[in-house]
mmCIF file of C-alpha atoms in Angstrom:
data_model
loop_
_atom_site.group_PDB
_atom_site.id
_atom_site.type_symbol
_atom_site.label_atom_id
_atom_site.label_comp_id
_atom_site.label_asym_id
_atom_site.label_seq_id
_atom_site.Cartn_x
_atom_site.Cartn_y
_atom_site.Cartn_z
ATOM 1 C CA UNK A 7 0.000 0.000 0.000
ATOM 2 C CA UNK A 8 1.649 3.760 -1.024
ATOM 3 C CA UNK A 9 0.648 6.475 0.577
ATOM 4 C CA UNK A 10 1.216 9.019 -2.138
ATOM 5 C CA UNK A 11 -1.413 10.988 -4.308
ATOM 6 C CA UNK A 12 -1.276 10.141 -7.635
ATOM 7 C CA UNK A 13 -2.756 13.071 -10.038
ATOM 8 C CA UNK A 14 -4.859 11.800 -12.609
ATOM 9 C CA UNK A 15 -6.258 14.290 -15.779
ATOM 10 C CA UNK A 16 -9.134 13.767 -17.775
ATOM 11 C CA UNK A 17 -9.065 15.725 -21.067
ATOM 12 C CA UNK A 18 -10.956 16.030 -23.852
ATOM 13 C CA UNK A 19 -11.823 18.528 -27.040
ATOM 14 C CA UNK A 20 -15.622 17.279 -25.537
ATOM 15 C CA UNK A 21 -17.760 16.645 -22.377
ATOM 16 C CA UNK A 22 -14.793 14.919 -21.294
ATOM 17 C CA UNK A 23 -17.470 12.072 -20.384
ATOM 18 C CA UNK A 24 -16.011 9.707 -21.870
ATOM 19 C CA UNK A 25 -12.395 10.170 -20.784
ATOM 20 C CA UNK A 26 -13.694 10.410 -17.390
ATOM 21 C CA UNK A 27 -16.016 7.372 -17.504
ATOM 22 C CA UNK A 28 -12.888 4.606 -19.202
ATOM 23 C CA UNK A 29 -10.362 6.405 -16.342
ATOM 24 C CA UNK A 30 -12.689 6.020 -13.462
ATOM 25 C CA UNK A 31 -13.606 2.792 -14.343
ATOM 26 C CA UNK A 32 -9.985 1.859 -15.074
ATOM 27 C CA UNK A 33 -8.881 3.501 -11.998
ATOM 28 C CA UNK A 34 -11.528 1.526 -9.439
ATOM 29 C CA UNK A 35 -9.255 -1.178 -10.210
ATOM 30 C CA UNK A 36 -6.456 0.123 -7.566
ATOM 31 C CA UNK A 37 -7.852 0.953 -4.434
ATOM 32 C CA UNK A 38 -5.010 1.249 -2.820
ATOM 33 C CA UNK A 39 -3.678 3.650 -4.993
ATOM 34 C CA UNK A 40 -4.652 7.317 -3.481
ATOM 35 C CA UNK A 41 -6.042 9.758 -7.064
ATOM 36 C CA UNK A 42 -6.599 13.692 -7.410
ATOM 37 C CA UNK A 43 -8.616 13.462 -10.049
ATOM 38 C CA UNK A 44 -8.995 16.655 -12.692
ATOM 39 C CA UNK A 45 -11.387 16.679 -15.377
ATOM 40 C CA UNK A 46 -10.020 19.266 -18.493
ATOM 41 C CA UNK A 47 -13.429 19.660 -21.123
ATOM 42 C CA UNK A 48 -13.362 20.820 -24.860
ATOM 43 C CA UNK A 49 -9.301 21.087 -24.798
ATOM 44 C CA UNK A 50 -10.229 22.100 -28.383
ATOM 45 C CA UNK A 51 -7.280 24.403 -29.650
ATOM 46 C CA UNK A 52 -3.227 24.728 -29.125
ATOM 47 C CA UNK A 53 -3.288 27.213 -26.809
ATOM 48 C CA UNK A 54 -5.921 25.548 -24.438
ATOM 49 C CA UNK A 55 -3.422 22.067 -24.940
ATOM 50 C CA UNK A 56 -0.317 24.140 -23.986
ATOM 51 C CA UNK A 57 -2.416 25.715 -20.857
ATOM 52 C CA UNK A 58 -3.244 21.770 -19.890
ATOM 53 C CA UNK A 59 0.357 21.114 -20.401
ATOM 54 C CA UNK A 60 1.330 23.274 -17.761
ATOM 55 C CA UNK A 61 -1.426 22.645 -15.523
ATOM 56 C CA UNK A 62 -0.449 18.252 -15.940
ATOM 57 C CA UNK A 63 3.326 19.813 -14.867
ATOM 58 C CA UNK A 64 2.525 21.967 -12.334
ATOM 59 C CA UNK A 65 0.910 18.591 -11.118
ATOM 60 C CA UNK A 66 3.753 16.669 -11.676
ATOM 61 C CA UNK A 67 6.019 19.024 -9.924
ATOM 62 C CA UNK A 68 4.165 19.390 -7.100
ATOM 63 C CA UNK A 69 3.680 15.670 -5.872
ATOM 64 C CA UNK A 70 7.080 14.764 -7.355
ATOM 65 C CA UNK A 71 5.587 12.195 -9.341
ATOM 66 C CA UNK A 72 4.565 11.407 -13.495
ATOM 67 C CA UNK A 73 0.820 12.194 -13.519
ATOM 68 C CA UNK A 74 -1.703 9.964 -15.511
ATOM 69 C CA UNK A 75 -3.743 11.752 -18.371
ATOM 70 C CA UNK A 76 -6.616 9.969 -20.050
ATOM 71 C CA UNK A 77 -7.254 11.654 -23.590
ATOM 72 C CA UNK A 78 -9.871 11.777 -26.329
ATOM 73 C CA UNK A 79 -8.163 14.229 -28.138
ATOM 74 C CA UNK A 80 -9.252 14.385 -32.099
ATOM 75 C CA UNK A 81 -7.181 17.254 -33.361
ATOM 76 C CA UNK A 82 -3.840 15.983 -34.440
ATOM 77 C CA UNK A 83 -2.411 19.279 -33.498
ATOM 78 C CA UNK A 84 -3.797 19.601 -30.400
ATOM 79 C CA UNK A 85 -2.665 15.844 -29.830
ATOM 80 C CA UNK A 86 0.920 16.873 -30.596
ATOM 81 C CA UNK A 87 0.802 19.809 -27.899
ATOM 82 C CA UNK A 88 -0.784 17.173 -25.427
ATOM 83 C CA UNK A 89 2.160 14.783 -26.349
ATOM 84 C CA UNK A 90 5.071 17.075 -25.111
ATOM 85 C CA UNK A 91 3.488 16.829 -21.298
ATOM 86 C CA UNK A 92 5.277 15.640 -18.316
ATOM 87 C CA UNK A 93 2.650 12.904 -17.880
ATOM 88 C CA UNK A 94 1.610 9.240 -18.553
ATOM 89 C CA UNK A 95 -0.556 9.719 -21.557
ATOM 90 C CA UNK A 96 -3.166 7.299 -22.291
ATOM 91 C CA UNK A 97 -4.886 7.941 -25.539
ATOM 92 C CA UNK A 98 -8.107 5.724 -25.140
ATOM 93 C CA UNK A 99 -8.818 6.308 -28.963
ATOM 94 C CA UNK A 100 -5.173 5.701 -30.370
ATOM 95 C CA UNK A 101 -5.287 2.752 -27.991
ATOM 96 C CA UNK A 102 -8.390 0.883 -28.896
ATOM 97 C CA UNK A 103 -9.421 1.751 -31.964
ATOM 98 C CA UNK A 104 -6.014 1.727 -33.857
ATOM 99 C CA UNK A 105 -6.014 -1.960 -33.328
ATOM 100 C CA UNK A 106 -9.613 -2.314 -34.303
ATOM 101 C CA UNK A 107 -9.081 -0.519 -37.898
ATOM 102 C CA UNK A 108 -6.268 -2.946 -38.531
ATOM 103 C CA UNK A 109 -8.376 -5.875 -37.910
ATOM 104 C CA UNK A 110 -11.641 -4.273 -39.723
ATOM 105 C CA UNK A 111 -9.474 -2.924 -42.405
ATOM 106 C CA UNK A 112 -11.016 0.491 -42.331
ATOM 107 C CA UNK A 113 -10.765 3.648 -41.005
ATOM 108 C CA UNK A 114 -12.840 4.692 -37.849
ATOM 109 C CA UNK A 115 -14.755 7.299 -37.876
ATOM 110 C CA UNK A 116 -12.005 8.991 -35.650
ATOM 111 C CA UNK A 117 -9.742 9.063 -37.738
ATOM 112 C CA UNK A 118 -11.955 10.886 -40.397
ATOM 113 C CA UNK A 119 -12.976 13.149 -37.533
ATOM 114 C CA UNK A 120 -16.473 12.468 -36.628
ATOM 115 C CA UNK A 121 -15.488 10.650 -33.600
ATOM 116 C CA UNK A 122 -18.458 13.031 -32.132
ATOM 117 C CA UNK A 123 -21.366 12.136 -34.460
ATOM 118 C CA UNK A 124 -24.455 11.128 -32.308
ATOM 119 C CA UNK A 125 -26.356 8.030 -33.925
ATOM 120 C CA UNK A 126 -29.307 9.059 -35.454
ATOM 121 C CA UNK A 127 -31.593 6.615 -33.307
ATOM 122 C CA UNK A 128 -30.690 8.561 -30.178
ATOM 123 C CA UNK A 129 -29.083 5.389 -28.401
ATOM 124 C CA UNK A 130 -25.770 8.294 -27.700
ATOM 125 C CA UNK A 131 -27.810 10.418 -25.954
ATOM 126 C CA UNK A 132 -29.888 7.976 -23.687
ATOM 127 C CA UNK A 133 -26.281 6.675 -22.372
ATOM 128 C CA UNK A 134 -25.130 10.300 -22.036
ATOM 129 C CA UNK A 135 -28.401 11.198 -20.221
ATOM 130 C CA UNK A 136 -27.609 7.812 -18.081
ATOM 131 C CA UNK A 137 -24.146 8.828 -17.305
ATOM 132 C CA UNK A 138 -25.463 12.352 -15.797
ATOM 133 C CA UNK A 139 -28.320 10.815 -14.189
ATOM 134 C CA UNK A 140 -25.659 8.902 -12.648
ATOM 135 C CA UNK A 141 -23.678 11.830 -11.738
ATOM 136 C CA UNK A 142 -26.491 13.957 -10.537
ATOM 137 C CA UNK A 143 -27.909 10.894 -8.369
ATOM 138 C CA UNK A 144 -24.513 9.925 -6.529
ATOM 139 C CA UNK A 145 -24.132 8.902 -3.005
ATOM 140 C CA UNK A 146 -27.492 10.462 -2.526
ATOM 141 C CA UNK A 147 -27.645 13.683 -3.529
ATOM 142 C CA UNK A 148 -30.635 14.338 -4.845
ATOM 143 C CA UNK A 149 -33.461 11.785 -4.560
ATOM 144 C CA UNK A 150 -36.542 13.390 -5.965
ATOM 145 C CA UNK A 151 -35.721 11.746 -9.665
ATOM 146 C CA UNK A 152 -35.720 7.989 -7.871
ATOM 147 C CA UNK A 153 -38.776 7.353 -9.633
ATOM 148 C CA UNK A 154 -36.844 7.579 -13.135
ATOM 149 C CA UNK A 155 -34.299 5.089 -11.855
ATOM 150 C CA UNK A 156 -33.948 2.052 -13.212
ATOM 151 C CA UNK A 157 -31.847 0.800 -10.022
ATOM 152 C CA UNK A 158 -30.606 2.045 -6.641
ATOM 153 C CA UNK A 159 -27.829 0.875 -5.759
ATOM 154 C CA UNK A 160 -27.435 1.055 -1.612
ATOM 155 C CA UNK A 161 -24.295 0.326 0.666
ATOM 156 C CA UNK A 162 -22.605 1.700 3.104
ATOM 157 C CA UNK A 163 -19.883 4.016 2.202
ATOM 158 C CA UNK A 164 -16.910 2.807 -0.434
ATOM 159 C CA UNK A 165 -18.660 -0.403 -1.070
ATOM 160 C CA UNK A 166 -18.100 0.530 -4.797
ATOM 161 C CA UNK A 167 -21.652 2.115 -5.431
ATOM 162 C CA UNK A 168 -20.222 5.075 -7.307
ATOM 163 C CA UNK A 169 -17.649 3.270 -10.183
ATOM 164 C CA UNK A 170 -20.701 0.610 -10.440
ATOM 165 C CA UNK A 171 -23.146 3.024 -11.094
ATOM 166 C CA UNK A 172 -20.976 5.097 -13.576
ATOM 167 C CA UNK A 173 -20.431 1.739 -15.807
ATOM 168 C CA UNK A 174 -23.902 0.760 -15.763
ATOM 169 C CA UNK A 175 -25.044 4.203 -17.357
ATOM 170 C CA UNK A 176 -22.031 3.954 -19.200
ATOM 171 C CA UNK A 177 -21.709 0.357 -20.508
ATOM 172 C CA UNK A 178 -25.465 -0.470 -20.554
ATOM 173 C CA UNK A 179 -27.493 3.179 -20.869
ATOM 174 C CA UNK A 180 -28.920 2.068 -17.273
ATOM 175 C CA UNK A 181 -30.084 5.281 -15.098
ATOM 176 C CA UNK A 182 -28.907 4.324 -11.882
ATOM 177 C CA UNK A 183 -28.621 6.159 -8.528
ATOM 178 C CA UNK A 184 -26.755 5.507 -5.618
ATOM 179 C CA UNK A 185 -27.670 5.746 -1.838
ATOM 180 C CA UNK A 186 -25.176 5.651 1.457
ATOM 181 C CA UNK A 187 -26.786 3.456 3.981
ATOM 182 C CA UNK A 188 -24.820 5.632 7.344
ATOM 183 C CA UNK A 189 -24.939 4.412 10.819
ATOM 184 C CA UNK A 190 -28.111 6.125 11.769
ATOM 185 C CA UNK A 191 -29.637 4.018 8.865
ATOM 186 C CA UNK A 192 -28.347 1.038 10.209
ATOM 187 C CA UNK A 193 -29.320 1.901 13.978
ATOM 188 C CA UNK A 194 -33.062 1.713 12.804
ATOM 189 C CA UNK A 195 -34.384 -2.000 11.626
ATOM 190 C CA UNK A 196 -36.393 -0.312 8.188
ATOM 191 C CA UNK A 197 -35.215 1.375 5.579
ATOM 192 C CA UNK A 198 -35.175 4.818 4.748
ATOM 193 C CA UNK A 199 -38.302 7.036 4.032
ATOM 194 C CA UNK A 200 -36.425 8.052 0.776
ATOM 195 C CA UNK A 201 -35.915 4.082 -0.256
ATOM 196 C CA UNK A 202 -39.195 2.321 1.421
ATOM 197 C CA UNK A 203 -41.175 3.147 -2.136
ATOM 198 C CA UNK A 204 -38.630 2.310 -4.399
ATOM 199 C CA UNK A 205 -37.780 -1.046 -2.976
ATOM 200 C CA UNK A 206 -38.397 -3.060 -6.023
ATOM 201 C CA UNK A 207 -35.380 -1.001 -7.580
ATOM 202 C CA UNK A 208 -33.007 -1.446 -4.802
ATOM 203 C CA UNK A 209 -29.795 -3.580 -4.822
ATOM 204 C CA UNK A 210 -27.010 -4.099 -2.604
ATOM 205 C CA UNK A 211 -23.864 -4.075 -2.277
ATOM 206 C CA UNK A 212 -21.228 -5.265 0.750
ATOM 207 C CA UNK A 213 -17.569 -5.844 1.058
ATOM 208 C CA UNK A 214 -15.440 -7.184 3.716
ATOM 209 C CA UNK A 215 -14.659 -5.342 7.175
ATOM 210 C CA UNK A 216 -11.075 -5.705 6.548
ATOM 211 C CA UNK A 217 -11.143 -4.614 2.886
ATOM 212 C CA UNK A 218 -13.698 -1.774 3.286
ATOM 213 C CA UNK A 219 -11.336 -0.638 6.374
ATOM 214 C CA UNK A 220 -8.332 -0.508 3.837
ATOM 215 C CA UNK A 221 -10.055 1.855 1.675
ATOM 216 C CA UNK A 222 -11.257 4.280 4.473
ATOM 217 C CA UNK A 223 -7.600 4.435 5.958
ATOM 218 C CA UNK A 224 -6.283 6.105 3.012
ATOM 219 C CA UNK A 225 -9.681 8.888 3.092
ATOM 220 C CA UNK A 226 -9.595 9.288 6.712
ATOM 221 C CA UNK A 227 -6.315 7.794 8.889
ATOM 222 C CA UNK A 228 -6.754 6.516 11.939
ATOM 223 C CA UNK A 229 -10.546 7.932 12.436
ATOM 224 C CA UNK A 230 -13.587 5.843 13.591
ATOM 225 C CA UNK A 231 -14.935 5.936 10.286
ATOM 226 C CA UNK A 232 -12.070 3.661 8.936
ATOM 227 C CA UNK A 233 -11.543 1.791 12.497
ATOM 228 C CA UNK A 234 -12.051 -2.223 11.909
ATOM 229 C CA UNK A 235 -14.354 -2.502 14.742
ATOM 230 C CA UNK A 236 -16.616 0.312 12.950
ATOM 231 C CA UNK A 237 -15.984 -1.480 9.537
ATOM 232 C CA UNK A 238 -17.559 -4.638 10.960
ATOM 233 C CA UNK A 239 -20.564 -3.182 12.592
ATOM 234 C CA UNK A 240 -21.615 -1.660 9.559
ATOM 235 C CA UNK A 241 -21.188 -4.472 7.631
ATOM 236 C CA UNK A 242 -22.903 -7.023 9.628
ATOM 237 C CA UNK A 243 -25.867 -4.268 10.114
ATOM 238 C CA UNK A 244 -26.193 -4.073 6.417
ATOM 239 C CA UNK A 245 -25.932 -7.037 5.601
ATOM 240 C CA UNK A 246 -29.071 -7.663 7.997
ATOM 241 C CA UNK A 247 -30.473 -5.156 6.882
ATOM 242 C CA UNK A 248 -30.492 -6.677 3.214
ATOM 243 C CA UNK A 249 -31.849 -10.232 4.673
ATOM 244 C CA UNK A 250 -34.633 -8.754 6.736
ATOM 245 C CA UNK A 251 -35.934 -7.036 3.679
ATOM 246 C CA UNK A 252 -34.763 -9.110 1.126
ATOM 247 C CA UNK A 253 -32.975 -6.769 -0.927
ATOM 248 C CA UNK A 254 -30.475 -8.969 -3.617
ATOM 249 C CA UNK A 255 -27.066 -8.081 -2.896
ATOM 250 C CA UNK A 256 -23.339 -9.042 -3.620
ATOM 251 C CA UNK A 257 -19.871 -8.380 -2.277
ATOM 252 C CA UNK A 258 -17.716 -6.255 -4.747
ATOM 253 C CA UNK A 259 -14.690 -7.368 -2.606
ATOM 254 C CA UNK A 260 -13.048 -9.790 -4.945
ATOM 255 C CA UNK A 261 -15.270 -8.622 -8.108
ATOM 256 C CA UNK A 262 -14.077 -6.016 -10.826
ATOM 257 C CA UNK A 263 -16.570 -3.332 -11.116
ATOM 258 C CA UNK A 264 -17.662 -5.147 -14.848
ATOM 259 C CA UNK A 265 -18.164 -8.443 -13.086
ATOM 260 C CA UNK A 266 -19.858 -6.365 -10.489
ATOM 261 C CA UNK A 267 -22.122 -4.721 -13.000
ATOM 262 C CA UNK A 268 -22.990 -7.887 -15.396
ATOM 263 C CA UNK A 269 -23.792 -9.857 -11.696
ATOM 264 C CA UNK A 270 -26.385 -7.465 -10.936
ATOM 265 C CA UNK A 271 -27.858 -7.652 -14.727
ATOM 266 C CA UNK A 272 -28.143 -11.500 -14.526
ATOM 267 C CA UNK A 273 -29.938 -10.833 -10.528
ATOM 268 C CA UNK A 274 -31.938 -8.502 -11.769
ATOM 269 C CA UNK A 275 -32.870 -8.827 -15.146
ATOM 270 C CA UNK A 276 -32.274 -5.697 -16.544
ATOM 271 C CA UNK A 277 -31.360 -5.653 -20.226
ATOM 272 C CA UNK A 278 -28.564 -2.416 -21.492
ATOM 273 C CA UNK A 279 -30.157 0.037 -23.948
ATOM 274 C CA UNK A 280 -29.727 -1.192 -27.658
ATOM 275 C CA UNK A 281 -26.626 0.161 -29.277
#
């Protein structure tokens, strides 16, 4: 386990959505690794690439260590300015679809630059509207839209309910919100007000004491939040709480948040939005 911060960039000549939603979910796969995340939208001309440049070296500088930059750059130009940065550059389109043109034997439309064209049939924009229900609806933030949900996700906090919603809306065009079950919420034997009428939608998720207490060390050292006594009272509590109302749930401790995400479409029987 490190203890450094590792400062990660998401850029993009768009939303940035995408960059943000392939480095988040590539990310979730080292908890142990501590992130300060930066998201850097429509990075659409030199001089906004050479004022990202700094900005990624500045980073660098600062925490005395290469940061990691996630890019769906289009502009060759820009691209080139992007390139001269202090930084680990991953260039999710160079990196998957390069190989995929060689094997289809055609260009992508990347490469011809309408990597930004919306399909006519409006699948696009019903993931994109996913993605920022997802983002609106995180660890409980707002909870009037519920009834638009197609799950709820519950847990206590970092059981993975944020990366798992984000692919779902992502991968599968799923509108999915997630709730923090705290220790007040475990305290009482029913569930929330705010989740009582939108049980049908709810799903769980746990992880174990020890794991979950791993994770909380590196947000808050040596607090009762990340204690391993605390750790296992919420997790026992939650898991109860699950049983006595049987809500399906699943541990995410030893899953990857896509095994994560296709477990709780075989549970549940949700289907992604056609492509």
């Amino acid at each position: 386990m490190t203890s450094e911060i590792r400062p990660v960039f998401f850029i993009s000549d768009g939303t940035g959505l995408t960059a943000e939603g392939l480095g988040q979910a590539l990310l979730s796969q080292f908890n142990t690794v501590r992130f300060d995340k930066t998201t850097l939208p429509y990075i659409d001309s030199v001089e906004k690439a050479k004022k990202a440049v700094s900005e990624i070296n500045a980073a660098g500088i600062e925490h005395n260590i290469t940061p990691i930059v996630f890019d769906t750059i289009v502009n060759q130009e820009v691209r080139d300015v992007l390139a001269d940065c202090n930084g680990f550059l991953v260039d999710i389109f160079q990196t998957f679809l390069k190989p995929l043109e060689r094997e289809l034997g055609q260009g992508s439309s990347y490469s011809v630059g309408m990597s930004h064209a919306v399909a006519p049939d409006g699948q696009y924009a019903r993931r994109i509207d996913a993605i920022n229900f997802a983002l609106d609806n995180d660890d409980g933030a707002r909870i009037r839209y519920y009834d638009q949900a197609d799950l709820i996700l519950i847990g206590v906090s970092r059981s993975g309910k944020t990366p798992t919603s984000l692919y779902l809306a992502m991968q599968y065009g799923l509108k999915v919100a997630n709730y923090p079950l705290t220790e007040d919420d475990l305290d009482d034997d029913q569930l929330p007000d705010t989740l009582r009428k939108h049980k049908a939608k709810l799903f769980g998720l746990t992880i174990d004491p020890e794991r979950l207490q791993a994770i909380r060390e590196m947000r808050r050292p040596e607090s009762r939040y990340a204690s391993l006594k605390q750790c296992q009272y919420e997790v026992n509590e939650v898991e109860a709480l699950y049983r006595r109302h049987a809500i399906p749930f699943l541990s995410t401790t030893e899953r990857s948040v896509e095994e994560i995400s296709a477990r709780i479409l075989q549970v549940t029987g949700k289907r992604k939005v056609a492509r």
